[in-house]
JSON list of C-alpha atoms in Angstrom, two decimals:
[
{"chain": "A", "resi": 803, "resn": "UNK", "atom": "CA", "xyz": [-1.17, 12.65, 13.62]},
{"chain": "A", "resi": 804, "resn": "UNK", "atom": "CA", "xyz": [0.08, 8.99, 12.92]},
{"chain": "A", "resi": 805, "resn": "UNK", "atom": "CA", "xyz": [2.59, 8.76, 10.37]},
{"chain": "A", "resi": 806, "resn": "UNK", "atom": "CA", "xyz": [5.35, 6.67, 8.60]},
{"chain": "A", "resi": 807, "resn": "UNK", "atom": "CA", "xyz": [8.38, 8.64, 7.77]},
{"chain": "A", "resi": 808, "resn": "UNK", "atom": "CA", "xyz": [11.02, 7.12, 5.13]},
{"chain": "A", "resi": 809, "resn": "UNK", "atom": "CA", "xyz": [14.52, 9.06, 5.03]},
{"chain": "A", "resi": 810, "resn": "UNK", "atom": "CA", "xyz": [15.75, 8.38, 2.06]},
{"chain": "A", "resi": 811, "resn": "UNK", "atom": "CA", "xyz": [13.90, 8.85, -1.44]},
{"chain": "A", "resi": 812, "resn": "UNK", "atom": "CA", "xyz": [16.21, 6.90, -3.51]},
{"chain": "A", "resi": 813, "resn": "UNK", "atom": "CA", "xyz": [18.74, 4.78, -2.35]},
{"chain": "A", "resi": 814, "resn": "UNK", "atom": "CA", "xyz": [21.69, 3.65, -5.11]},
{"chain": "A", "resi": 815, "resn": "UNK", "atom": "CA", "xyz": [23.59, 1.08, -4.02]},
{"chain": "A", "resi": 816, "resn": "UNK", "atom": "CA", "xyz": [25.98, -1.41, -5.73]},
{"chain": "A", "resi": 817, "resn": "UNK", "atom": "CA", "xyz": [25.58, -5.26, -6.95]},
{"chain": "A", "resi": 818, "resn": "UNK", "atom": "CA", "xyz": [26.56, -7.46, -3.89]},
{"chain": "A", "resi": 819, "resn": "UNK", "atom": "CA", "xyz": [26.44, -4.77, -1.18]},
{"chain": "A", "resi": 820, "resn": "UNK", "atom": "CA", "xyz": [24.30, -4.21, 1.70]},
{"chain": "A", "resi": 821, "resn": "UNK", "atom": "CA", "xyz": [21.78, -2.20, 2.00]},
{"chain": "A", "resi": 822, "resn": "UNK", "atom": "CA", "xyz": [19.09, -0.33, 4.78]},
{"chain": "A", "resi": 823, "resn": "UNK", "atom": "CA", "xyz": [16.20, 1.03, 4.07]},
{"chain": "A", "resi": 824, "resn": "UNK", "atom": "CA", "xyz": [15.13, 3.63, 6.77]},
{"chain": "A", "resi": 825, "resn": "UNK", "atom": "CA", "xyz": [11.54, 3.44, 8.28]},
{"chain": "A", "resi": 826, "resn": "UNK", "atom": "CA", "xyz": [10.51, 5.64, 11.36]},
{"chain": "A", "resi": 827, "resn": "UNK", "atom": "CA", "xyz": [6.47, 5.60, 12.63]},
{"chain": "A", "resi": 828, "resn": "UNK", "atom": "CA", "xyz": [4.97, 7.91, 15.26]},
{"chain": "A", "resi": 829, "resn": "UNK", "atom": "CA", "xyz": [2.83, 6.25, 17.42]},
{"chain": "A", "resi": 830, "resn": "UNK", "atom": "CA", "xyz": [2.07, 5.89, 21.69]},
{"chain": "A", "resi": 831, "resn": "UNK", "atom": "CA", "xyz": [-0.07, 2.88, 20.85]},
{"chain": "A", "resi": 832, "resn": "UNK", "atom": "CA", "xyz": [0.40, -0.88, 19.38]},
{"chain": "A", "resi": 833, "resn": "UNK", "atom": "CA", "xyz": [1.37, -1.21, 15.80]},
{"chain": "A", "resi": 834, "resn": "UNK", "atom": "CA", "xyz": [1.90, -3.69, 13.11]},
{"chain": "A", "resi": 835, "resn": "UNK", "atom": "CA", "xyz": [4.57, -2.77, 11.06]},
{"chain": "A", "resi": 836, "resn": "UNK", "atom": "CA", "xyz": [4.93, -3.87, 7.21]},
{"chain": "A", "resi": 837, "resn": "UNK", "atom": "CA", "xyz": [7.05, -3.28, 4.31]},
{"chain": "A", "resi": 838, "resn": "UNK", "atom": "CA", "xyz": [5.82, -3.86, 0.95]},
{"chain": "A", "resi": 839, "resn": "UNK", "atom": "CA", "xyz": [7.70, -4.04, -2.33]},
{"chain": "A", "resi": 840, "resn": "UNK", "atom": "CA", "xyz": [6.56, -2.56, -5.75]},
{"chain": "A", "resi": 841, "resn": "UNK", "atom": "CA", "xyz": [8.48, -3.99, -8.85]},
{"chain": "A", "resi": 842, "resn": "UNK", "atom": "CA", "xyz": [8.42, -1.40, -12.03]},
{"chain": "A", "resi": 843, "resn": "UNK", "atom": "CA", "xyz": [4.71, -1.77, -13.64]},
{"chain": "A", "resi": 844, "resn": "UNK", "atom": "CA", "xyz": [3.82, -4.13, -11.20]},
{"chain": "A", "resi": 845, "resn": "UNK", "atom": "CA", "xyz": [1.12, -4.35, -7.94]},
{"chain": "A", "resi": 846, "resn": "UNK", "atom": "CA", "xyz": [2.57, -3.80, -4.44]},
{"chain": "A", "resi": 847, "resn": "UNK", "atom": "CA", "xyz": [4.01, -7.40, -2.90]},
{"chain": "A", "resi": 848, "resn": "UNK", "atom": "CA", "xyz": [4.05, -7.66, 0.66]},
{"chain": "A", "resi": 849, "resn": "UNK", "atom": "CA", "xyz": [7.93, -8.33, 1.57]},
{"chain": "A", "resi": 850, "resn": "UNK", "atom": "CA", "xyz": [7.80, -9.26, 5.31]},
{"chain": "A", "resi": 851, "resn": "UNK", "atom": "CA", "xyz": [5.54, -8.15, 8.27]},
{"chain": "A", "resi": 852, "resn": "UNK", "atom": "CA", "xyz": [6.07, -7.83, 12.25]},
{"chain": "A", "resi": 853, "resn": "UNK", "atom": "CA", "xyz": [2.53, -8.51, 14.47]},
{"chain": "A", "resi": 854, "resn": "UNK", "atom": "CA", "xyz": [4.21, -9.61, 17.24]},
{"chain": "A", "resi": 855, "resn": "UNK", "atom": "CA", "xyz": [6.94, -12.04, 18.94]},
{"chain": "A", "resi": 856, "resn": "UNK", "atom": "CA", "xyz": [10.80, -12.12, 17.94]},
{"chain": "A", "resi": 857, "resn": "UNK", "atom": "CA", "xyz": [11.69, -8.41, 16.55]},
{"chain": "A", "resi": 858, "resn": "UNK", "atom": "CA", "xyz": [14.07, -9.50, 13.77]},
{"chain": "A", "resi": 859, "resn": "UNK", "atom": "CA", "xyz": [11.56, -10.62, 10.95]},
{"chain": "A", "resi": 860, "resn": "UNK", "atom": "CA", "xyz": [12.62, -12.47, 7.72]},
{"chain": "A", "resi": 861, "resn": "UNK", "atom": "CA", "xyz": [11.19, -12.25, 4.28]},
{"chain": "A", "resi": 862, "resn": "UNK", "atom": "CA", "xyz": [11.08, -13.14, 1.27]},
{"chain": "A", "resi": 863, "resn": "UNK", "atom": "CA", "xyz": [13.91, -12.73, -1.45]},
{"chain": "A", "resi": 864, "resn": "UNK", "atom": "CA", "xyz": [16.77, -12.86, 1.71]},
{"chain": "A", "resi": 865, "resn": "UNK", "atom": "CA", "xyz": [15.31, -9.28, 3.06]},
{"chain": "A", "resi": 866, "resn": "UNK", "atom": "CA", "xyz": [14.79, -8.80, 7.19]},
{"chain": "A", "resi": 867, "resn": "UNK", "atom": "CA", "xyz": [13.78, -6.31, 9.51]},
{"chain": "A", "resi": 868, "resn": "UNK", "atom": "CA", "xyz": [14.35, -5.11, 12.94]},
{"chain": "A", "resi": 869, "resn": "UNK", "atom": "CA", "xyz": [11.82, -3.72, 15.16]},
{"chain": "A", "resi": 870, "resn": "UNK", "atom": "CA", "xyz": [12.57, -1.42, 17.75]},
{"chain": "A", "resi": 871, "resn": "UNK", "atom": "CA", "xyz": [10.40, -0.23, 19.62]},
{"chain": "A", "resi": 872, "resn": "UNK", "atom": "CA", "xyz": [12.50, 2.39, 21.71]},
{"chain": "A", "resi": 873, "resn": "UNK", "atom": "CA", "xyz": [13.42, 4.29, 18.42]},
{"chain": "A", "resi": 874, "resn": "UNK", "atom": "CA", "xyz": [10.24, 3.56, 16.71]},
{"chain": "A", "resi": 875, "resn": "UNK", "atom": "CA", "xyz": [11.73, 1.86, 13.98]},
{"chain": "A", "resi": 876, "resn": "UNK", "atom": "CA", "xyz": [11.50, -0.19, 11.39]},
{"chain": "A", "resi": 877, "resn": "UNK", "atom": "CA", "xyz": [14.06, -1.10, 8.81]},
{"chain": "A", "resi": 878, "resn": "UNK", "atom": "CA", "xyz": [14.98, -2.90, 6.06]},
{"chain": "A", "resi": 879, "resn": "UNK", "atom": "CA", "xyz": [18.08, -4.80, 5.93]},
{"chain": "A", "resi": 880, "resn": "UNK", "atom": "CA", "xyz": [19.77, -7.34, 2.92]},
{"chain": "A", "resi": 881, "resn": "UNK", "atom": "CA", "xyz": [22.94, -8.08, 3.17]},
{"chain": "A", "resi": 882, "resn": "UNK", "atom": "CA", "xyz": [23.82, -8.39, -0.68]},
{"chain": "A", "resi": 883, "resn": "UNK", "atom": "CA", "xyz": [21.95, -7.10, -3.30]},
{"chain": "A", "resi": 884, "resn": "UNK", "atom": "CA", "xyz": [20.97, -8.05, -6.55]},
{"chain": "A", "resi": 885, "resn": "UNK", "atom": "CA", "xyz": [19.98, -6.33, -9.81]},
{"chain": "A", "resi": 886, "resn": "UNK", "atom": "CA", "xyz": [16.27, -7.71, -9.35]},
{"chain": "A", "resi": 887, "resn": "UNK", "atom": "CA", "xyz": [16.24, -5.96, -6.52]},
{"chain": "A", "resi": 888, "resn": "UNK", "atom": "CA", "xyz": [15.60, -2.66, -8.13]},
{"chain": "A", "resi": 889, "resn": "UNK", "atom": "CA", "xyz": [12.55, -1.62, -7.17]},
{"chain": "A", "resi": 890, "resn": "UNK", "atom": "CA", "xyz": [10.31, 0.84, -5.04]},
{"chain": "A", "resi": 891, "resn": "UNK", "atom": "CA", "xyz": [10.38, -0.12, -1.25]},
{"chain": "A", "resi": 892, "resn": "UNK", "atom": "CA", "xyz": [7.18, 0.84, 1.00]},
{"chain": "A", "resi": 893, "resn": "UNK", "atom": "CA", "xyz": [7.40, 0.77, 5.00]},
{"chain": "A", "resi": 894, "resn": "UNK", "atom": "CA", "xyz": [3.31, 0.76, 6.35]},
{"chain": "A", "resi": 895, "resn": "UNK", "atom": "CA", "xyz": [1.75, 0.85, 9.72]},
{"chain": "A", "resi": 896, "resn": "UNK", "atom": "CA", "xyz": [-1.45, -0.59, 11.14]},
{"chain": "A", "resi": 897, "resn": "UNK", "atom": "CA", "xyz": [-2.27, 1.19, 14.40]},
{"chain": "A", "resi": 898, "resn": "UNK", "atom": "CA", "xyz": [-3.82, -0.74, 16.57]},
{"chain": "A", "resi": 899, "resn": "UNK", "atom": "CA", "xyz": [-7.73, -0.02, 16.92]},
{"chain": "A", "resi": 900, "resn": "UNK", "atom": "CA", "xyz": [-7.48, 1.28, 13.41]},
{"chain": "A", "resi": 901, "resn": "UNK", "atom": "CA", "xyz": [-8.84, -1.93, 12.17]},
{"chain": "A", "resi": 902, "resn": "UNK", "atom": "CA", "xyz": [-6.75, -2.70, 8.86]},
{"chain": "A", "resi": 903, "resn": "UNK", "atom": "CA", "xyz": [-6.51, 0.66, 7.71]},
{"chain": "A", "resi": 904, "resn": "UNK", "atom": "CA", "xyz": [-2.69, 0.97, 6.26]},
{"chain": "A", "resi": 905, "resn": "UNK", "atom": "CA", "xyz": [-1.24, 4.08, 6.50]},
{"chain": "A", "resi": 906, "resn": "UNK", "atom": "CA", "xyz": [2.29, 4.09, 4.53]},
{"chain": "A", "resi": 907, "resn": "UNK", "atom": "CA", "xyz": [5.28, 6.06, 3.78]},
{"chain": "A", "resi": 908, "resn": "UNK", "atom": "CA", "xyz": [6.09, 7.43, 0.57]},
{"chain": "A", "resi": 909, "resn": "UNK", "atom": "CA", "xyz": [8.56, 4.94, -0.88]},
{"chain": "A", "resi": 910, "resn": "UNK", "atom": "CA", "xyz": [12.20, 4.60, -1.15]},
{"chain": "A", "resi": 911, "resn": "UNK", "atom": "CA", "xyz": [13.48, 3.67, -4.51]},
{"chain": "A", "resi": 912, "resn": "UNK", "atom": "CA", "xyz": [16.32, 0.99, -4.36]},
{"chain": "A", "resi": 913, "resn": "UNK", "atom": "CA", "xyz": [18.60, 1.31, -7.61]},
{"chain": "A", "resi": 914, "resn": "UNK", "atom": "CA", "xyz": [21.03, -1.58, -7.86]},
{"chain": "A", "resi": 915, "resn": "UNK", "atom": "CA", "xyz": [24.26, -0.51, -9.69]},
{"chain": "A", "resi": 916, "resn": "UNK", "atom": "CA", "xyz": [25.80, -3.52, -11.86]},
{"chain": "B", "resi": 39, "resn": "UNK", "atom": "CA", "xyz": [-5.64, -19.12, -7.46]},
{"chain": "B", "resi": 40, "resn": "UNK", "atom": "CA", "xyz": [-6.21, -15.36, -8.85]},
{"chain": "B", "resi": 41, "resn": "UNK", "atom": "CA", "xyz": [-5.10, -12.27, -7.39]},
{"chain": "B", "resi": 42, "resn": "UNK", "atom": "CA", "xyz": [-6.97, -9.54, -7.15]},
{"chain": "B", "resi": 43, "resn": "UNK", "atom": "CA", "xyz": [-7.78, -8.21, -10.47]},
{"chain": "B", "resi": 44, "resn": "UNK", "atom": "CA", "xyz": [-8.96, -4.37, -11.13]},
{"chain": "B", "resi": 45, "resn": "UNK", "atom": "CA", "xyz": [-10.01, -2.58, -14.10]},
{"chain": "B", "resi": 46, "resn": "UNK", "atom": "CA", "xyz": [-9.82, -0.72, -16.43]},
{"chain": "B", "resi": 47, "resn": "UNK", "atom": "CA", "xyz": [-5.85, -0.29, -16.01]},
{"chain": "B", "resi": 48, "resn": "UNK", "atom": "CA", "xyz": [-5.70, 2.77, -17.62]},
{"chain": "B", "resi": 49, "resn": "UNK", "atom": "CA", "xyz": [-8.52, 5.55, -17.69]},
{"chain": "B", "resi": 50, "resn": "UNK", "atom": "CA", "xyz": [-8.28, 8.73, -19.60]},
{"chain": "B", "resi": 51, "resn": "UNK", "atom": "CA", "xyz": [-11.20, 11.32, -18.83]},
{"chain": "B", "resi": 52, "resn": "UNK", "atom": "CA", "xyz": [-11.82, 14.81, -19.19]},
{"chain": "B", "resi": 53, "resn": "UNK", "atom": "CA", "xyz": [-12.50, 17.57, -16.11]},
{"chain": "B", "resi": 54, "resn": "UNK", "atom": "CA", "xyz": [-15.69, 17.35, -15.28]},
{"chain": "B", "resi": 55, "resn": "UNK", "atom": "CA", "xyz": [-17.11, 13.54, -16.38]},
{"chain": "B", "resi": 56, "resn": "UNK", "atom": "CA", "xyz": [-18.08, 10.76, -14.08]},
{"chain": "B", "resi": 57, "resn": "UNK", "atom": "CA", "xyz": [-15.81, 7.73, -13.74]},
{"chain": "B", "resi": 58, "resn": "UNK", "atom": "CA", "xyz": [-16.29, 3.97, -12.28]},
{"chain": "B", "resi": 59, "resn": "UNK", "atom": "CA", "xyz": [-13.52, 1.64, -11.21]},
{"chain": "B", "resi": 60, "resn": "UNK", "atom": "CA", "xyz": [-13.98, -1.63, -10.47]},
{"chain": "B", "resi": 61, "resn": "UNK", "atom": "CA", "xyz": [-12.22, -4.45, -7.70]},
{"chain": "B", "resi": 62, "resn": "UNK", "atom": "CA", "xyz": [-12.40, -8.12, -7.93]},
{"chain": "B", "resi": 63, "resn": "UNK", "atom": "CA", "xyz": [-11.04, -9.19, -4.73]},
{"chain": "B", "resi": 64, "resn": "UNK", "atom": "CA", "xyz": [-9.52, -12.93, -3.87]},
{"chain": "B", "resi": 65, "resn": "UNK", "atom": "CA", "xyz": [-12.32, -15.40, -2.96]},
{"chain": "B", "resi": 66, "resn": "UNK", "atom": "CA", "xyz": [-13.24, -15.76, -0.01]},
{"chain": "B", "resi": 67, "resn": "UNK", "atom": "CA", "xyz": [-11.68, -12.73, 1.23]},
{"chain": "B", "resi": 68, "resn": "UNK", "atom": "CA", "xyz": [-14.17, -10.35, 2.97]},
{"chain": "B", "resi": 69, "resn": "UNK", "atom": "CA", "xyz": [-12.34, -7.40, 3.82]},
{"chain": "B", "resi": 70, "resn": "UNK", "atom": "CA", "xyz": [-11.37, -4.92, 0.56]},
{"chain": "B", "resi": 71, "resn": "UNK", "atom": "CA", "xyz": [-9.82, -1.97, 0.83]},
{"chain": "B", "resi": 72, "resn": "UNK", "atom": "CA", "xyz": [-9.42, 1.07, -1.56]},
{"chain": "B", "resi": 73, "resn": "UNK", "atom": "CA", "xyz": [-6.19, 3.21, -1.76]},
{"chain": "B", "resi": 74, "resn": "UNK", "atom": "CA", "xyz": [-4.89, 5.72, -3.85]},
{"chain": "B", "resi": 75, "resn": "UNK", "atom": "CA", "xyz": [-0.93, 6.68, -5.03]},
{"chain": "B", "resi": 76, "resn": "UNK", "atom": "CA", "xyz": [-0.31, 10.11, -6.20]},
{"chain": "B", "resi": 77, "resn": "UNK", "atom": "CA", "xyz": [3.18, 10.62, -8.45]},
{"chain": "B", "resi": 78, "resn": "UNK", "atom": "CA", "xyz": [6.38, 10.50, -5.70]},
{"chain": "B", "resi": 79, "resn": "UNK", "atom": "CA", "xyz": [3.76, 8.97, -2.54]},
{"chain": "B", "resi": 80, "resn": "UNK", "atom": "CA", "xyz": [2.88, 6.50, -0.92]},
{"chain": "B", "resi": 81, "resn": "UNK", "atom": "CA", "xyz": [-0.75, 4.68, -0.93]},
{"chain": "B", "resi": 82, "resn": "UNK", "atom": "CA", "xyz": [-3.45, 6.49, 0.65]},
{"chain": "B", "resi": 83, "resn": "UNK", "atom": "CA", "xyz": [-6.27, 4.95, 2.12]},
{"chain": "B", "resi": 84, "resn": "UNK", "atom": "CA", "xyz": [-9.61, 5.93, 1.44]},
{"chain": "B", "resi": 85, "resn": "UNK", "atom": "CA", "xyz": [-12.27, 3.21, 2.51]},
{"chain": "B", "resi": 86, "resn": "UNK", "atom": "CA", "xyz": [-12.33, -0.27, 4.00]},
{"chain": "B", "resi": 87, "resn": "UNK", "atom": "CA", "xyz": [-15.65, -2.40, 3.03]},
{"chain": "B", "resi": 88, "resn": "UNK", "atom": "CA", "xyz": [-16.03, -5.41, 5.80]},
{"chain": "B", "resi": 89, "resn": "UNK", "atom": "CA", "xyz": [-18.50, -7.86, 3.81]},
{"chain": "B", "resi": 90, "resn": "UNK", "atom": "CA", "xyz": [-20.96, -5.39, 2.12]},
{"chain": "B", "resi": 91, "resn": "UNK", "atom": "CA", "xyz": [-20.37, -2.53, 4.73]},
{"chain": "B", "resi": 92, "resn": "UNK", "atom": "CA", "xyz": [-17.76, 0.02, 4.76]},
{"chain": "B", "resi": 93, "resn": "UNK", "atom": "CA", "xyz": [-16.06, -0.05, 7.69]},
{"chain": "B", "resi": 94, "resn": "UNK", "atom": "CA", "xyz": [-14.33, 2.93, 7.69]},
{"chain": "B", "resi": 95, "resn": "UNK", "atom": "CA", "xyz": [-14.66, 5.49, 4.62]},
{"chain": "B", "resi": 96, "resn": "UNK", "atom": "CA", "xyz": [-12.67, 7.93, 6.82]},
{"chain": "B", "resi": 97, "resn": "UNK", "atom": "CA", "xyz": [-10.19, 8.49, 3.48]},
{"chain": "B", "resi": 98, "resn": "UNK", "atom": "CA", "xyz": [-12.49, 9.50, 0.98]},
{"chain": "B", "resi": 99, "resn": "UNK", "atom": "CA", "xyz": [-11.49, 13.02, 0.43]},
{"chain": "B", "resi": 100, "resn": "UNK", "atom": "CA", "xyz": [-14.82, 14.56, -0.51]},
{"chain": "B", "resi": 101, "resn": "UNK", "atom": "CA", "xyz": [-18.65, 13.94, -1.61]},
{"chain": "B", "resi": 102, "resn": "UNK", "atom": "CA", "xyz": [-17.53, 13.49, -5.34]},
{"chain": "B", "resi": 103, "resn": "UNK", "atom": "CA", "xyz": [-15.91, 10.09, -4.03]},
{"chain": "B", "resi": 104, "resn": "UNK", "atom": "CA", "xyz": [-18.39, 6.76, -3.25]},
{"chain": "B", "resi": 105, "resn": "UNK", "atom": "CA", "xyz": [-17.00, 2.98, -3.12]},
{"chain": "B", "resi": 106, "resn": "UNK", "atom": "CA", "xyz": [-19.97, 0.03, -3.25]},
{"chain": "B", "resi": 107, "resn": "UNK", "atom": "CA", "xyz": [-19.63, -3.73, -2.57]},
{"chain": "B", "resi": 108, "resn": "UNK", "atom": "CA", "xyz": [-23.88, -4.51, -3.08]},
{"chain": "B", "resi": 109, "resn": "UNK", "atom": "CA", "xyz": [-22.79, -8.39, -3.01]},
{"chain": "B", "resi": 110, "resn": "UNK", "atom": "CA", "xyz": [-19.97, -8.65, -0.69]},
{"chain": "B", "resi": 111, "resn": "UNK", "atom": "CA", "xyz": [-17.16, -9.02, -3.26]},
{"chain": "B", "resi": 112, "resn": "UNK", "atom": "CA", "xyz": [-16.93, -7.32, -6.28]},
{"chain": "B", "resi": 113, "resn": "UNK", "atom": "CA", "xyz": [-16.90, -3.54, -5.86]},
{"chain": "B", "resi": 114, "resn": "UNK", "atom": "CA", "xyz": [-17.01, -0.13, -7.53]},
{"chain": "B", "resi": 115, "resn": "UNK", "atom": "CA", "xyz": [-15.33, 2.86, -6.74]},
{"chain": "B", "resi": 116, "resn": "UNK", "atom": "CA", "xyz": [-17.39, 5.46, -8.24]},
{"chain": "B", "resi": 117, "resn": "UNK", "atom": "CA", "xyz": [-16.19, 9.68, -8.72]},
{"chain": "B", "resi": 118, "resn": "UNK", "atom": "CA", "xyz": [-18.36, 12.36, -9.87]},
{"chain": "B", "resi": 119, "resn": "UNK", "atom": "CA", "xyz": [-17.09, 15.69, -11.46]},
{"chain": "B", "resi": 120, "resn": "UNK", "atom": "CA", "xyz": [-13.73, 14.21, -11.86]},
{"chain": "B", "resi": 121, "resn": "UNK", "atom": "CA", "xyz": [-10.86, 17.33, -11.47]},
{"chain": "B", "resi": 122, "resn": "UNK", "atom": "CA", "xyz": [-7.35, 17.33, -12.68]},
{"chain": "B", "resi": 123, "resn": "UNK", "atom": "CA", "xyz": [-6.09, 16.46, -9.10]},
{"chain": "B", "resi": 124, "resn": "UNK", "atom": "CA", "xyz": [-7.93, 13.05, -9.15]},
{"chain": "B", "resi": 125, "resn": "UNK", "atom": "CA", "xyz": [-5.56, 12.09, -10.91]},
{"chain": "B", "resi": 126, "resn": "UNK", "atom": "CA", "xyz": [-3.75, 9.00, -9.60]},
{"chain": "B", "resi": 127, "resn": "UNK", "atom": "CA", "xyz": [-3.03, 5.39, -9.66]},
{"chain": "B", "resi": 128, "resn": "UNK", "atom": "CA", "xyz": [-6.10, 3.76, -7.75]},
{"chain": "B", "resi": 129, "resn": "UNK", "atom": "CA", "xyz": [-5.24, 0.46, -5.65]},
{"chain": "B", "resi": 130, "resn": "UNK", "atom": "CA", "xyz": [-7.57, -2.13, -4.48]},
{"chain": "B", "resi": 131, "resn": "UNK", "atom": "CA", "xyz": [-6.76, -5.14, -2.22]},
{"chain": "B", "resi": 132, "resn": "UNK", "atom": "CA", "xyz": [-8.19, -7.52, -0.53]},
{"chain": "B", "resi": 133, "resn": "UNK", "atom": "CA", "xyz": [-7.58, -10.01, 2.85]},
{"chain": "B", "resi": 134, "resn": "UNK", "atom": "CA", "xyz": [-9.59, -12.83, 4.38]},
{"chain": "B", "resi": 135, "resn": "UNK", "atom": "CA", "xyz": [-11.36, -11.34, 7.17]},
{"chain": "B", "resi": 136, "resn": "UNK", "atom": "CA", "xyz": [-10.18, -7.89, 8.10]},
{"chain": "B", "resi": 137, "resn": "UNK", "atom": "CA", "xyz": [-8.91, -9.56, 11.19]},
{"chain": "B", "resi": 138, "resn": "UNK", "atom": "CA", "xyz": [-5.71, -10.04, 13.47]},
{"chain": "B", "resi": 139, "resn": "UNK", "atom": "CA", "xyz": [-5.02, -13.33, 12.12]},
{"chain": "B", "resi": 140, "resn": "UNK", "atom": "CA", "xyz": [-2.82, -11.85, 9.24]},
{"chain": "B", "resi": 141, "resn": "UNK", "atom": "CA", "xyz": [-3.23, -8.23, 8.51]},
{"chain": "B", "resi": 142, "resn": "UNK", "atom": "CA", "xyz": [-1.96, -9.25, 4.92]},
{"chain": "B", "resi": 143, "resn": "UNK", "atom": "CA", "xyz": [-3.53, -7.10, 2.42]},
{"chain": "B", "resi": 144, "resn": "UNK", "atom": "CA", "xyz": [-2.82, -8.00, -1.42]},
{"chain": "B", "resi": 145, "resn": "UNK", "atom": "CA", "xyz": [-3.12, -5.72, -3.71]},
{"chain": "B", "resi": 146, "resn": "UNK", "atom": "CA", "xyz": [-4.12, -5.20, -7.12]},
{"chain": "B", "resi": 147, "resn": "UNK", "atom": "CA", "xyz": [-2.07, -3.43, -10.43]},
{"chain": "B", "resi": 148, "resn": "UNK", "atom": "CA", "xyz": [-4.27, -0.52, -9.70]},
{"chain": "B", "resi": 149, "resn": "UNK", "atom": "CA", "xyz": [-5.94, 1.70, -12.22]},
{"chain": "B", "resi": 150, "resn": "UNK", "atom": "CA", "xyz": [-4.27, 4.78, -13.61]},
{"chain": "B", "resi": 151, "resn": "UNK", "atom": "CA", "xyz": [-6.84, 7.38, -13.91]},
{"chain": "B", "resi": 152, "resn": "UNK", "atom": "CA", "xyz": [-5.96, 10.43, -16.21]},
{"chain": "B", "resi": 153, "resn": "UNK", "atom": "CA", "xyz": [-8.35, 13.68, -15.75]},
{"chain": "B", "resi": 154, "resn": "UNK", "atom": "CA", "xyz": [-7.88, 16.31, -18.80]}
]
């Protein structure tokens, strides 16, 4: 079964450090990898996406990604962290054929310590 | 412009009742999607509605479950005999055509339905 595995639950981490957020897919076919952001009673946000071309991707609020497709990864890289950056993190994978159905993982919560 | 809107944002019911949630997508966008997020997961899909056809209502999890879009933009997603594990925060988004061009989905504050 296709699936979207994220490591690490919760992920506390201080002001001004870096951080990675761990995202691992299984998949033998083409995929279109995601991560989406969900600030505390807010809607999900999409942070930064990878369809195709150069591997490193770059979002919004200074986040980036890395795509490797050898170790079927995906993750999520800032190098300094804010407070506002507290929130619940979301890898997702669109398989290709599966026309825009989203399968994601189940979060990683990203607590920045002042 | 607006963002997808849904509502209610909070539904309390008890065991047994029938329920209706409703999606107003972006304009213009013809592809909406229905998810829901159990407590400590992720989003799971449950249908995909190209225009006024689903697509692919491969998520629904059983016959108590039915999602509508008569018009080809609003749309309902209905639940019969609601049970305690129905429980959830149901998403909705939306994109403009369903096709490669973005695979951007955005997403509604859901609806947090409570079963008794």
């Amino acid at each position: 079964a296709q699936s979207v595995t994220q490591l690490d639950s919760q992920v506390p981490v201080f002001e001004e450090a870096p951080v990675e957020l761990r995202c691992n897919y299984s998949s033998s076919v083409s995929v279109y990898l995601f991560w989406y952001v969900q600030y505390p009673n807010q809607g999900l946000q999409l942070l930064l996406k990878y369809l195709s071309g150069s591997t490193l991707v770059k979002g919004i609020n200074g986040f980036e990604a890395e795509f490797n497709k050898s170790q079927t990864s995906f993750h999520l890289r800032k190098p300094s962290v804010h407070i506002s950056d507290t929130a619940e993190y979301f890898c997702a994978v669109i398989y290709s054929g599966g026309y825009q159905k989203v399968t994601f993982g189940i979060g990683t919560k990203l607590q920045v310590i002042p | 412009g607006a963002g997808v809107s849904q509502t209610p944002s909070n539904k309390v019911t008890e065991k047994g009742k029938y329920v209706e949630l409703r999606c107003d997508p972006i304009s213009g966008h013809t592809a909406l999607y229905w998810y829901r997020q159990s407590l400590g997961q992720g989003p799971e899909f449950l249908i995909y509605f190209q225009g006024t056809g689903a697509a692919d209502d491969s998520g629904l999890p059983n016959d108590r479950f039915f999602a509508v879009r008569p018009e080809g933009s609003v749309s309902t997603l209905k639940i019969q005999r609601t049970e305690r594990g129905d429980s959830a925060v149901y998403l909705c988004a939306s994109s403009l055509d369903g096709g490669p061009s973005t695979y951007e989905q955005y997403f509604g504050p859901g609806t947090r339905l409570t079963v008794t």
